[in-house]
DNA sequence: AAAGTGAACAACCGCCGGCAG
DNA sequence: TCTGCCGGCGGTTGTTCACTT
């Protein structure tokens, strides 16, 4: 263990990334894929460590990022996922296409935590603060809420999982059922997307490490989210395999240049050099062969396309892996949770819908990049 | 107008587990 | 089996900006 070797190297830049650095990184990855991250800075001509490049790409430059404020729907989903997964931000982010773990973590720490406390809910345990013994916070909340602690006796109670990481299941007594009052706010936007409804049961309740295996011996409390009191929480959940491949469409007037590096929707570059052009609209061309979506570590960039062709679509591999996870097993095995509806299964219909949504995501993302570079210039 | 404050966001740090030699 | 490298993750800190005093 210990620090990465790259961290010992001198003369490595730290801090905020400049547009020039961004450009170098984007150029390199779009052309070769990231391959081995530790080699990226050298190959891309950056004085950064590989980790820094990886972080910058994943959290900011990736084309499939959905920027902008979180919707109420997304916040609700984060709260529910956090109740089940805890601070596993990467797993939570996996359920929110276009969002990064860092982004979600920041939102949680800066905003959601506070909102939950204001409602008298302990953000760590998702229990009422009065139950967690933090009476100081409860009384503080009472002041702010005119003497009432919202959800004081009716909050959603998720079984204790504080020691779940150590494989210790601490049974919780059956909590009182949540009331409509509490969920009304949380599911305020729950019917925006009727075709891709995501219900709470579709989460990975089947995790043996937290004793949610549905074997009849768990103390799991599962509110009926499909009832009228807890309507299904709808969102645009994409299966992990639908890692958004760049098939981007942006309005023609959204093309922009970054130091001669043109982002456009028509494949033409400002300087006439096709090698300097990123065609965000071509269906499979540019990104399809350029990005490396989860390829084996440290594959030399020039070999990547060949390897992907040999091994088939890496996303298909991911999807097949995904099919074996308890997550989908829960969906597929209706016996485990009879309330689970098959709506989460990804049909071709909602696949195409999600593709349209994906285009919006790219649109927003590149508008953001354009805006960002506009700020610098 | 200047200083103070807090929210939001970006990036770093250190640890962990997987893997190859 | 051991060791070192690497990617990934979560916690934390730093920075910027808007708002308030």
XYZ file of C-alpha atoms (C1' of nucleotides) in Angstrom:
419
model
C 0.000 0.000 0.000
C 0.963 3.570 -0.039
C 0.912 6.479 -2.284
C 0.820 6.063 -5.985
C 4.155 6.307 -7.629
C 2.868 9.178 -9.691
C 2.342 11.160 -6.545
C 6.057 11.207 -5.867
C 6.848 12.704 -9.202
C 7.747 16.306 -9.157
C 6.513 19.093 -11.348
C 3.024 17.677 -11.569
C 0.331 20.268 -11.742
C -2.430 20.325 -9.180
C -5.572 22.301 -8.743
C -8.083 23.411 -11.266
C -7.754 22.304 -14.826
C -7.154 24.839 -17.533
C -9.072 24.692 -20.817
C -5.844 23.789 -22.557
C -5.402 20.792 -20.296
C -8.997 19.783 -20.840
C -8.499 20.019 -24.532
C -5.418 17.831 -24.433
C -7.155 15.236 -22.355
C -10.290 15.189 -24.477
C -8.261 15.004 -27.640
C -6.219 12.133 -26.344
C -9.070 10.085 -25.001
C -11.318 10.646 -27.945
C -8.562 9.551 -30.210
C -7.031 6.667 -28.317
C -9.252 5.933 -25.365
C -7.826 6.250 -21.929
C -6.132 2.866 -21.819
C -3.846 2.802 -18.824
C -4.562 5.962 -16.899
C -1.042 6.240 -15.634
C 0.186 6.579 -19.178
C -2.438 9.095 -20.223
C -0.668 12.217 -18.925
C 2.505 11.345 -20.723
C 0.795 10.447 -23.975
C -1.501 13.443 -23.802
C 1.273 15.851 -22.914
C -0.111 16.709 -19.518
C 1.772 17.376 -16.341
C -0.801 15.660 -14.212
C -0.909 12.314 -12.539
C -3.040 9.602 -14.055
C -5.487 9.707 -11.227
C -6.075 13.365 -11.772
C -6.722 12.760 -15.459
C -9.101 9.952 -14.669
C -10.995 12.057 -12.202
C -11.222 14.980 -14.558
C -12.533 12.772 -17.327
C -15.004 10.872 -15.201
C -16.355 13.814 -13.287
C -16.313 16.511 -15.874
C -15.253 15.754 -19.428
C -17.083 12.513 -20.120
C -19.632 13.095 -22.847
C -22.408 11.209 -21.131
C -22.649 13.481 -18.155
C -25.890 15.158 -17.351
C -25.068 18.461 -15.815
C -27.322 20.917 -14.140
C -29.381 20.812 -11.018
C -30.834 17.610 -9.733
C -34.538 17.157 -10.205
C -36.790 16.410 -7.267
C -37.167 12.975 -8.733
C -33.443 12.404 -8.708
C -33.141 13.669 -5.162
C -35.863 11.304 -4.062
C -34.108 8.442 -5.701
C -30.830 9.349 -4.050
C -32.469 9.386 -0.648
C -34.023 5.997 -1.225
C -30.837 4.522 -2.586
C -28.846 5.933 0.283
C -31.225 4.316 2.707
C -30.366 0.969 1.169
C -26.786 1.393 0.059
C -25.418 3.889 2.529
C -22.479 5.965 1.372
C -21.798 3.777 -1.621
C -21.839 6.716 -3.930
C -20.619 4.856 -6.943
C -23.447 2.351 -6.655
C -25.944 5.125 -6.186
C -24.512 6.924 -9.186
C -24.918 3.781 -11.229
C -28.657 4.163 -10.838
C -28.614 7.772 -11.974
C -27.467 7.911 -15.560
C -25.312 10.879 -16.315
C -24.564 11.626 -12.706
C -21.235 11.010 -11.054
C -20.577 9.682 -7.604
C -18.768 12.897 -6.795
C -21.705 14.969 -7.858
C -24.124 12.909 -5.813
C -21.826 12.925 -2.831
C -21.575 16.690 -3.002
C -25.310 17.036 -3.289
C -25.822 14.768 -0.332
C -23.359 16.570 1.876
C -24.368 20.057 0.889
C -28.082 19.827 0.427
C -29.944 16.596 1.042
C -28.469 16.010 4.484
C -29.686 19.359 5.572
C -33.141 18.853 4.135
C -33.504 15.549 5.925
C -32.424 17.050 9.226
C -34.917 19.836 8.771
C -37.561 17.173 8.481
C -36.319 15.529 11.631
C -34.674 12.624 9.874
C -31.214 11.421 10.668
C -29.482 11.322 7.279
C -27.219 8.523 8.411
C -29.816 6.123 9.682
C -32.871 7.509 7.895
C -34.644 7.310 11.193
C -36.301 10.140 13.034
C -33.773 12.136 15.001
C -35.786 11.469 18.122
C -34.960 7.797 17.769
C -31.285 8.361 17.219
C -30.951 10.187 20.492
C -30.047 13.483 18.970
C -32.621 15.493 20.836
C -30.666 18.651 20.317
C -31.188 18.457 16.605
C -34.790 17.506 17.082
C -35.499 20.508 19.205
C -33.671 22.623 16.726
C -35.852 21.223 14.018
C -38.930 21.907 16.085
C -37.967 25.539 16.239
C -37.580 25.725 12.502
C -40.801 23.896 11.808
C -43.048 25.691 14.197
C -42.824 23.020 16.849
C -43.527 20.091 14.591
C -40.995 17.550 13.548
C -42.139 16.331 10.218
C -42.259 12.584 9.993
C -41.578 12.316 13.671
C -43.699 9.257 14.030
C -44.276 8.335 10.484
C -41.031 8.456 8.570
C -39.846 5.787 6.278
C -37.845 3.417 8.373
C -35.137 1.451 6.736
C -33.777 -1.448 8.729
C -30.650 -0.805 10.668
C -27.641 -1.519 8.520
C -24.928 0.258 10.383
C -22.798 -2.840 10.675
C -23.756 -4.367 7.414
C -20.303 -3.887 5.950
C -18.951 -6.179 8.573
C -21.525 -8.785 7.772
C -23.397 -8.243 10.980
C -27.112 -8.070 10.697
C -28.769 -6.140 13.411
C -32.465 -6.887 13.332
C -34.728 -3.948 13.658
C -38.155 -4.089 15.217
C -40.964 -3.568 12.770
C -41.313 0.154 12.426
C -44.592 1.986 12.227
C -45.807 2.325 8.674
C -44.915 5.545 6.914
C -47.767 7.854 6.171
C -48.840 9.549 3.054
C -47.869 12.873 4.544
C -44.247 11.969 4.597
C -44.078 10.512 1.136
C -46.167 13.114 -0.537
C -43.268 15.455 -0.779
C -40.738 12.813 -1.606
C -42.666 11.432 -4.532
C -44.046 14.646 -5.765
C -42.838 14.035 -9.285
C -43.335 10.333 -9.386
C -45.407 10.102 -12.508
C -43.328 11.969 -14.999
C -42.211 8.948 -16.923
C -44.896 6.315 -16.948
C -43.107 3.961 -19.269
C -39.937 3.567 -17.299
C -41.221 3.316 -13.842
C -38.727 2.455 -11.196
C -40.076 1.047 -8.034
C -38.206 0.722 -4.840
C -38.239 -3.038 -4.869
C -36.041 -2.974 -7.894
C -33.174 -1.938 -5.735
C -30.798 -4.584 -4.657
C -32.555 -5.918 -1.662
C -31.007 -9.233 -2.297
C -27.699 -8.289 -0.839
C -26.687 -11.077 1.490
C -24.226 -8.833 3.244
C -26.972 -6.809 4.782
C -29.322 -9.633 5.368
C -31.828 -8.652 2.760
C -31.886 -11.957 1.052
C -35.589 -12.456 1.047
C -35.271 -15.784 2.738
C -38.128 -15.142 5.043
C -35.894 -14.588 8.021
C -35.006 -11.016 7.518
C -36.305 -8.133 9.443
C -36.576 -6.088 6.331
C -39.350 -3.617 6.228
C -40.524 -3.022 2.727
C -43.137 -0.383 2.309
C -45.497 -1.031 -0.521
C -44.313 1.576 -2.923
C -46.708 0.409 -5.560
C -49.730 1.157 -3.487
C -51.649 4.357 -3.776
C -49.873 5.596 -0.713
C -46.462 4.858 -2.137
C -46.783 5.212 -5.858
C -43.953 3.840 -7.946
C -41.100 6.221 -8.160
C -40.574 6.822 -11.802
C -37.310 7.700 -13.285
C -35.321 7.029 -16.359
C -33.280 4.172 -15.163
C -30.988 2.718 -17.724
C -29.429 -0.620 -17.173
C -25.753 -0.291 -16.492
C -24.959 -1.619 -19.889
C -26.557 1.389 -21.446
C -23.605 3.436 -20.482
C -24.427 6.204 -22.750
C -22.524 5.817 -25.919
C -21.932 9.063 -27.609
C -24.545 9.363 -30.260
C -24.978 13.017 -29.880
C -27.161 15.497 -31.603
C -26.779 19.167 -31.004
C -28.225 22.065 -32.877
C -26.055 23.349 -35.643
C -25.669 26.639 -33.909
C -24.166 24.847 -30.948
C -20.904 24.136 -32.588
C -17.979 25.724 -30.891
C -14.239 25.854 -30.895
C -11.776 25.276 -28.151
C -8.409 26.512 -29.205
C -8.905 25.180 -32.663
C -10.527 22.034 -31.400
C -13.964 22.088 -32.893
C -17.056 20.600 -31.347
C -19.734 20.575 -33.959
C -22.706 18.674 -35.164
C -21.790 18.280 -38.755
C -18.381 16.721 -38.756
C -16.773 19.648 -40.419
C -13.961 21.385 -38.706
C -13.272 25.031 -38.647
C -9.787 24.657 -39.953
C -10.631 22.104 -42.576
C -8.723 19.357 -40.872
C -10.838 16.334 -40.246
C -8.430 15.047 -37.667
C -9.226 17.972 -35.472
C -12.945 17.573 -35.694
C -15.267 15.896 -33.307
C -18.468 14.880 -34.978
C -20.929 14.725 -32.183
C -23.743 13.597 -34.372
C -22.388 10.789 -36.408
C -24.143 7.726 -35.198
C -21.340 5.454 -34.549
C -18.277 6.910 -35.916
C -16.221 8.980 -33.720
C -16.922 7.968 -30.183
C -17.872 4.460 -31.052
C -14.363 3.640 -32.039
C -12.558 6.046 -29.861
C -13.727 5.734 -26.321
C -12.781 2.817 -24.248
C -15.717 1.896 -22.131
C -14.326 -0.377 -19.537
C -11.681 -2.116 -21.503
C -9.041 -4.163 -19.754
C -6.513 -2.185 -17.866
C -3.450 -0.862 -19.536
C -4.350 -1.861 -23.041
C -2.300 0.123 -25.446
C -4.574 2.610 -27.159
C -3.801 1.484 -30.664
C -4.902 -2.003 -29.791
C -8.201 -1.085 -28.258
C -10.437 -1.125 -31.256
C -9.049 -4.412 -32.366
C -9.548 -5.924 -28.964
C -13.091 -4.700 -28.730
C -13.853 -6.199 -32.079
C -12.394 -9.494 -31.016
C -14.255 -9.616 -27.784
C -17.511 -8.187 -28.990
C -19.294 -5.249 -27.588
C -17.978 -4.661 -24.073
C -21.328 -3.301 -23.133
C -22.934 -6.552 -23.963
C -20.574 -8.205 -21.597
C -21.500 -5.773 -18.919
C -25.153 -6.360 -19.560
C -24.781 -10.078 -19.219
C -22.934 -9.551 -15.978
C -25.677 -7.293 -14.896
C -28.259 -9.933 -15.617
C -26.556 -12.133 -13.096
C -26.686 -9.621 -10.320
C -29.144 -9.903 -7.502
C -30.520 -6.597 -8.638
C -32.147 -8.046 -11.683
C -32.677 -11.370 -10.062
C -35.017 -9.532 -7.792
C -36.910 -8.286 -10.769
C -36.888 -11.536 -12.583
C -37.710 -13.689 -9.647
C -41.166 -12.546 -8.805
C -41.353 -14.998 -5.969
C -38.941 -13.008 -3.906
C -41.073 -9.933 -3.802
C -44.431 -10.462 -5.281
C -45.041 -6.743 -5.388
C -42.221 -6.266 -7.797
C -43.511 -5.327 -11.168
C -41.795 -6.325 -14.360
C -41.851 -2.779 -15.591
C -38.215 -2.335 -14.770
C -37.188 -4.790 -17.393
C -35.772 -2.921 -20.257
C -38.031 -3.162 -23.234
C -37.134 -2.084 -26.690
C -39.704 0.645 -26.387
C -38.168 2.349 -23.427
C -34.762 1.655 -24.855
C -35.526 3.946 -27.746
C -37.042 6.450 -25.405
C -33.933 6.415 -23.345
C -31.885 6.941 -26.449
C -33.783 10.125 -27.089
C -33.198 11.157 -23.528
C -29.568 10.326 -24.015
C -29.360 12.776 -26.850
C -30.676 15.420 -24.523
C -28.029 14.503 -22.040
C -25.292 15.042 -24.583
C -26.869 18.198 -25.702
C -26.827 19.585 -22.203
C -23.336 18.352 -21.590
C -21.778 20.000 -24.553
C -23.680 23.144 -23.933
C -22.089 23.034 -20.517
C -18.653 22.531 -21.983
C -19.237 25.389 -24.335
C -20.384 27.525 -21.469
C -17.422 26.497 -19.404
C -14.937 27.354 -22.057
C -16.807 30.537 -22.566
C -16.126 31.371 -18.965
C -12.436 30.862 -19.431
C -12.169 32.802 -22.626
C -18.913 49.197 -1.080
C -16.611 45.974 1.793
C -16.503 42.117 4.780
C -18.556 37.944 6.326
C -20.951 33.695 5.492
C -22.614 29.657 3.467
C -23.740 26.799 -0.568
C -22.158 24.428 -4.445
C -18.776 22.471 -6.913
C -14.073 20.723 -8.128
C -10.202 18.315 -6.913
C -7.056 15.932 -3.804
C -5.767 12.357 -0.411
C -5.367 7.977 1.355
C -6.985 3.451 1.540
C -8.565 -0.869 -0.533
C -8.855 -4.797 -3.560
C -7.609 -6.916 -7.941
C -4.079 -8.447 -10.664
C 0.272 -9.564 -12.787
C 5.013 -10.721 -12.288
C 3.021 -16.371 -1.382
C 4.809 -11.902 -1.783
C 5.246 -7.443 -3.787
C 4.241 -3.536 -6.421
C 1.222 -1.251 -9.645
C -3.134 0.314 -10.799
C -8.036 1.708 -10.852
C -11.668 2.735 -7.971
C -13.854 4.548 -4.000
C -15.194 7.526 -0.107
C -13.777 11.221 2.900
C -12.057 15.630 3.026
C -10.351 20.044 1.666
C -10.016 23.948 -1.406
C -12.146 27.312 -4.441
C -15.610 30.147 -6.303
C -19.616 32.701 -6.151
C -23.911 34.527 -4.519
C -26.114 36.446 -0.818
C -26.407 38.920 3.555
C -24.989 42.213 6.972
